[in-house]
Coordinates of C-alpha atoms and ligand atoms in Angstrom, one line a residue:
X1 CA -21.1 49.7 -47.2
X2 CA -22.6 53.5 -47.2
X3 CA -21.5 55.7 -44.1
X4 CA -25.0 55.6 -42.9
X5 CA -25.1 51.8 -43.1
X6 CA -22.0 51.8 -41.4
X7 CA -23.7 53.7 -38.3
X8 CA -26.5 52.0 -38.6
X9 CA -24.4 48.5 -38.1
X10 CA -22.6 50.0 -35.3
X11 CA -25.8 50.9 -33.4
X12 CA -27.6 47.9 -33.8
X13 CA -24.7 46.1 -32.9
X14 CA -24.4 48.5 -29.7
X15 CA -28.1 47.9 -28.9
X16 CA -28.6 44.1 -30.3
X17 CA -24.5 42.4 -29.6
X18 CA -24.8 39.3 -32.8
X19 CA -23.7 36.1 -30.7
X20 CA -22.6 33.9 -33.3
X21 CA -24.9 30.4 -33.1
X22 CA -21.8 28.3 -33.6
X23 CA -20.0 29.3 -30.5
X24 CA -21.4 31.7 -28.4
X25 CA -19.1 34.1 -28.7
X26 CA -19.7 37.7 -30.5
X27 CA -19.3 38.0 -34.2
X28 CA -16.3 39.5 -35.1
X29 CA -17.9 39.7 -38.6
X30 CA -19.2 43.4 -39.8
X31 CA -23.4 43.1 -39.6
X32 CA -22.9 39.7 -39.3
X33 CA -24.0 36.4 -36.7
X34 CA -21.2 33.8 -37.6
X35 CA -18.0 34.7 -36.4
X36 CA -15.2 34.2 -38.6
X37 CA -14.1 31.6 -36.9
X38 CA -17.6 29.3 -37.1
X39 CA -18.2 30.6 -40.6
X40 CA -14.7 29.4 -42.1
X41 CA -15.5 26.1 -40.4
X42 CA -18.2 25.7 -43.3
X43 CA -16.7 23.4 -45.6
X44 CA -17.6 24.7 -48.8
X45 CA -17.2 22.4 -51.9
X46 CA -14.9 23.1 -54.5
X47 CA -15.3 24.2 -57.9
X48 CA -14.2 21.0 -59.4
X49 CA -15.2 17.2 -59.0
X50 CA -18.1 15.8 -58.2
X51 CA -21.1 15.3 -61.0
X52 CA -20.8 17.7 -64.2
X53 CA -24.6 18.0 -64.1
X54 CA -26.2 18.1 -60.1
X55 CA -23.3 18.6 -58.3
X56 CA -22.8 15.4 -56.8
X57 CA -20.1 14.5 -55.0
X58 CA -18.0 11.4 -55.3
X59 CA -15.6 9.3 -53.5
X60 CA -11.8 10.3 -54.3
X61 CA -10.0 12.6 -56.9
X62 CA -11.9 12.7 -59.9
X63 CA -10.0 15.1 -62.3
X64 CA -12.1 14.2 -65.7
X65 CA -15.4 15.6 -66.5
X66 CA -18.3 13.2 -64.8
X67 CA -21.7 12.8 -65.3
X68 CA -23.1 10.3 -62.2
X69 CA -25.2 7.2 -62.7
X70 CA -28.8 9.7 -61.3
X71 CA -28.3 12.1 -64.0
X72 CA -27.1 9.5 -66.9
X73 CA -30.7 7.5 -66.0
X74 CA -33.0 10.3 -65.5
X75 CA -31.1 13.5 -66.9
X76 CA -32.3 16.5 -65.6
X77 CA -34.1 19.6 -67.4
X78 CA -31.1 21.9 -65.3
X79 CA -28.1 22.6 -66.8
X80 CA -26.3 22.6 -63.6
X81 CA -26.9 22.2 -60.2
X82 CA -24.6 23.1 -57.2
X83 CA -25.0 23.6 -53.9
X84 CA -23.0 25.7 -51.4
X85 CA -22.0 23.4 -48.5
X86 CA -23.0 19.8 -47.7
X87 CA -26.3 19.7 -45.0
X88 CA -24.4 19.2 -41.8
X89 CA -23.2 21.1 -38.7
X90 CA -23.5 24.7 -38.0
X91 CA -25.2 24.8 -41.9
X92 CA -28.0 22.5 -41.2
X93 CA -29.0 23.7 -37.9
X94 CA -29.4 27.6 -39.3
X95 CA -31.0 26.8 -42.5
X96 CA -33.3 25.1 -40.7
X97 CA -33.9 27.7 -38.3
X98 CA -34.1 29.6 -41.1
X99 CA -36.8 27.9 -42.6
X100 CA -39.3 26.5 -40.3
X101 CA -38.5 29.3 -37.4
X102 CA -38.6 32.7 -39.2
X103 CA -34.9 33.4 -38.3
X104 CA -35.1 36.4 -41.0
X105 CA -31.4 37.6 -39.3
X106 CA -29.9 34.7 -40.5
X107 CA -30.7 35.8 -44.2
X108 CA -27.1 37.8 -44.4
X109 CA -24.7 35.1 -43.3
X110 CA -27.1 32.5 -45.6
X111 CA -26.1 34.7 -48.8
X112 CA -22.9 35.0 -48.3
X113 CA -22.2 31.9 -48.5
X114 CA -24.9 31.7 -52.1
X115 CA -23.2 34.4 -53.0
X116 CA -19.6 32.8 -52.7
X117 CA -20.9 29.5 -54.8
X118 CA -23.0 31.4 -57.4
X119 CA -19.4 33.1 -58.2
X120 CA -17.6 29.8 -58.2
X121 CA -20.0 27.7 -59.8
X122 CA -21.5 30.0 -62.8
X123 CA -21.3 33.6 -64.3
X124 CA -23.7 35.9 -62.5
X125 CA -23.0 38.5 -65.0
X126 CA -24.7 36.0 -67.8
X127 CA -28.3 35.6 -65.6
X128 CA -30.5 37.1 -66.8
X129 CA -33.2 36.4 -63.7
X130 CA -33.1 34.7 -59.9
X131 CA -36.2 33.1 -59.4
X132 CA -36.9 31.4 -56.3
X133 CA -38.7 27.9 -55.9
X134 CA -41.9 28.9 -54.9
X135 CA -44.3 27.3 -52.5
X136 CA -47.8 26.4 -53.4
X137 CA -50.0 29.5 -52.9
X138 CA -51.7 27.7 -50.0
X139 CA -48.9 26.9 -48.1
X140 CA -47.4 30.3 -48.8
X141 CA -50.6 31.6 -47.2
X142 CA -50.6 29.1 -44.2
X143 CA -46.9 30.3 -43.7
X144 CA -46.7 33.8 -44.6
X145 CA -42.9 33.5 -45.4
X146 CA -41.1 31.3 -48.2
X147 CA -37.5 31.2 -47.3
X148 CA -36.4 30.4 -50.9
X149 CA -37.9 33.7 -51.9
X150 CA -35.7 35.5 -48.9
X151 CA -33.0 33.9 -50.3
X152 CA -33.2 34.9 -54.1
X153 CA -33.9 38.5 -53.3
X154 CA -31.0 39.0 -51.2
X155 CA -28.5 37.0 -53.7
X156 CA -30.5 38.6 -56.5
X157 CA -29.0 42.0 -54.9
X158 CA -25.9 40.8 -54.3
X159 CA -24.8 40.1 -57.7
X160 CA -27.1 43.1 -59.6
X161 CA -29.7 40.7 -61.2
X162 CA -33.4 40.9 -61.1
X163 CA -35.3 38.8 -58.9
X164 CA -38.5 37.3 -60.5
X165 CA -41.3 35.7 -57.8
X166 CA -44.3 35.9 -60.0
X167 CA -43.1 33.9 -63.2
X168 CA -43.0 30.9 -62.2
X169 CA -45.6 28.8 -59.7
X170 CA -46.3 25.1 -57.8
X171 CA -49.5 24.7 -59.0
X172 CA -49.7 21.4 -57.3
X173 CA -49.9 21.1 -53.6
X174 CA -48.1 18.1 -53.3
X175 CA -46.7 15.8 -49.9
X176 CA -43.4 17.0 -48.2
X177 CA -40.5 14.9 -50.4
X178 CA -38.4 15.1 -47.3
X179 CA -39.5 11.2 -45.9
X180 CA -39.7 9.9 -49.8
X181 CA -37.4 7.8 -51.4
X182 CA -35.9 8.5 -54.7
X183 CA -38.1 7.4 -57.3
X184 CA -41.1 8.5 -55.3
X185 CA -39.8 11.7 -54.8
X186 CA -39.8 12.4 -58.5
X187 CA -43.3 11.0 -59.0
X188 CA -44.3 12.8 -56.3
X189 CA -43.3 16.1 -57.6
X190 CA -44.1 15.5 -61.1
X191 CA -46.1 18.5 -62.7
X192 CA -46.2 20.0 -59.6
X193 CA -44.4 23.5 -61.0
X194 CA -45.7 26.0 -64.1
X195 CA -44.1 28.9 -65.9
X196 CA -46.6 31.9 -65.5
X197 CA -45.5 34.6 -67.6
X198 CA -43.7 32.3 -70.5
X199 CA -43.3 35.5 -72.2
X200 CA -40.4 36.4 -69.2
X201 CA -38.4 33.5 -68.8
X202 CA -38.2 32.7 -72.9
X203 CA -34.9 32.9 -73.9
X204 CA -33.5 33.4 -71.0
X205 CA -30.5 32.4 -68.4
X206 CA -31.8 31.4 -65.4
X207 CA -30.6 31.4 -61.7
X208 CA -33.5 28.6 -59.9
X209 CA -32.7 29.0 -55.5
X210 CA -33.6 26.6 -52.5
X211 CA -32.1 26.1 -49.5
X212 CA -31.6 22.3 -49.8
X213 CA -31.4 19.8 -52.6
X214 CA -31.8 16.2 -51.9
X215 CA -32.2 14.0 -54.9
X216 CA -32.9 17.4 -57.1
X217 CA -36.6 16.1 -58.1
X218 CA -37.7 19.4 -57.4
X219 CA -35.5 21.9 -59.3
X220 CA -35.5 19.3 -61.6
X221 CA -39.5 20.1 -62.4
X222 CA -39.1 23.5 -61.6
X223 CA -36.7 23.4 -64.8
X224 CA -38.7 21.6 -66.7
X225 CA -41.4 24.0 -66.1
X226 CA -38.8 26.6 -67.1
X227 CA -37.7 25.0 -70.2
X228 CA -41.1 24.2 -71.5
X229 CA -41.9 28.0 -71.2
X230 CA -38.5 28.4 -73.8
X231 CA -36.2 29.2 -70.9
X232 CA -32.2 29.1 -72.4
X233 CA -29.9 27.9 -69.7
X234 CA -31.9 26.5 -66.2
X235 CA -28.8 27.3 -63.9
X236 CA -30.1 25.7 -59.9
X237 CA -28.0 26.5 -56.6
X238 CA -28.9 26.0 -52.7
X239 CA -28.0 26.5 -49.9
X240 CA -26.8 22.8 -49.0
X241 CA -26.9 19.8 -50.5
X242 CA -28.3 16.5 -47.9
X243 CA -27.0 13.3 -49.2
X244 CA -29.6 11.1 -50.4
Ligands
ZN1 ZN1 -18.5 31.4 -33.7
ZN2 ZN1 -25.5 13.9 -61.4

């Protein structure tokens, strides 16, 4: 942190105090809401177990590499897909502030916790771009704000990779998957997603970014779109992962 962000911090602490949304109290965390307290409390999930492919996680120690029943049935376009934290507690209630209220200040103590599992789960050094799930250009419109796109730029910073909005599009308007069961969720989605610029994302390592993945319909298409356009490696990570 430069010496004039430093100030800056301090000011806007002075003027603005950051009450963490876990407890109340004030963050004791440098420019940031949670307090170190509530953020710690944010069970992270380790680097190992779980699926091989999405991310997964399964009941007990599972020390060999596993590939679940989902992804053995219907295996997906991404190479990998991990989450940060599991959709509960403190974590659910801020990312969804985060995305259906605008709650921009939250972006911060959101990418830390990206930028923690992007460095457990793959090699940011080997991306070559983020690109953000997008939302259908009429929706994006209605909304003005795509929190998946906050996301990526701020991670995309983080770890010194481009951030890429424009390559890749939902050209497909399709229902909300968040009442859909499984199977209807990837029929639902199908198609829904397009590479733009195939030219940019050919032959290349890329970093997908949501905030939550369910059943993993939708980075799955987005990767497909990816992969179609000659993408390399389709690498997908959110936020949290809601059990499905
Ligand atoms: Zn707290
Ligand atoms: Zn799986």
């Amino acid at each position: 942190m430069s010496v004039l962000t430093k100030a800056t911090t301090h000011i806007l602490d002075w003027l603005f105090p950051r009450k963490c949304p876990g407890c109340g109290e004030l963050s004791d965390r440098a420019g940031r809401h949670w307090c170190w307290s509530c953020f710690r409390k944010i069970e992270t999930f380790p680097q190992h177990g779980g699926c091989e492919r999405c991310g997964q996680r399964t009941e007990g120690n599972i020390t060999h590499t596993f590939v679940c029943g989902a992804c053995l049935n219907h295996p997906p376009h991404f190479d990998r897909a991990r989450a940060a934290a599991d959709f509960s507690g403190n974590l659910r209630e801020m990312t969804l502030a985060f995305k259906y209220q605008r709650s921009t200040w939250m972006c911060d103590d959101l990418t830390d916790l990206l930028e923690g599992a992007a460095h457990a789960h793959f090699q940011p050094a080997a991306i070559d771009l983020v690109i953000p799930v997008p939302l259908h250009k009429l929706r994006q419109r209605a909304r003005s704000y795509n929190q998946s796109t906050h996301l990526a730029e701020a991670l995309a910073q983080r770890i010194g990779r481009p951030c890429d909005t424009r390559s890749l599009a939902r050209t497909r308007d399709t229902p909300q998957q968040a009442r859909l069961s499984a199977p209807r969720r990837r029929t639902n989605i199908a198609h829904a997603f397009h590479a733009l610029r195939p030219e940019r994302v050919a032959q290349r390592h890329i970093l997908l970014i949501d905030d939550v993945m369910t059943t993993g319909a939708t980075l799955d298409d987005c990767a497909r779109a990816l992969k179609h356009a000659g993408a390399r490696t389709v690498w997908a990570l959110t936020l949290a992962r809601r059990q499905s």
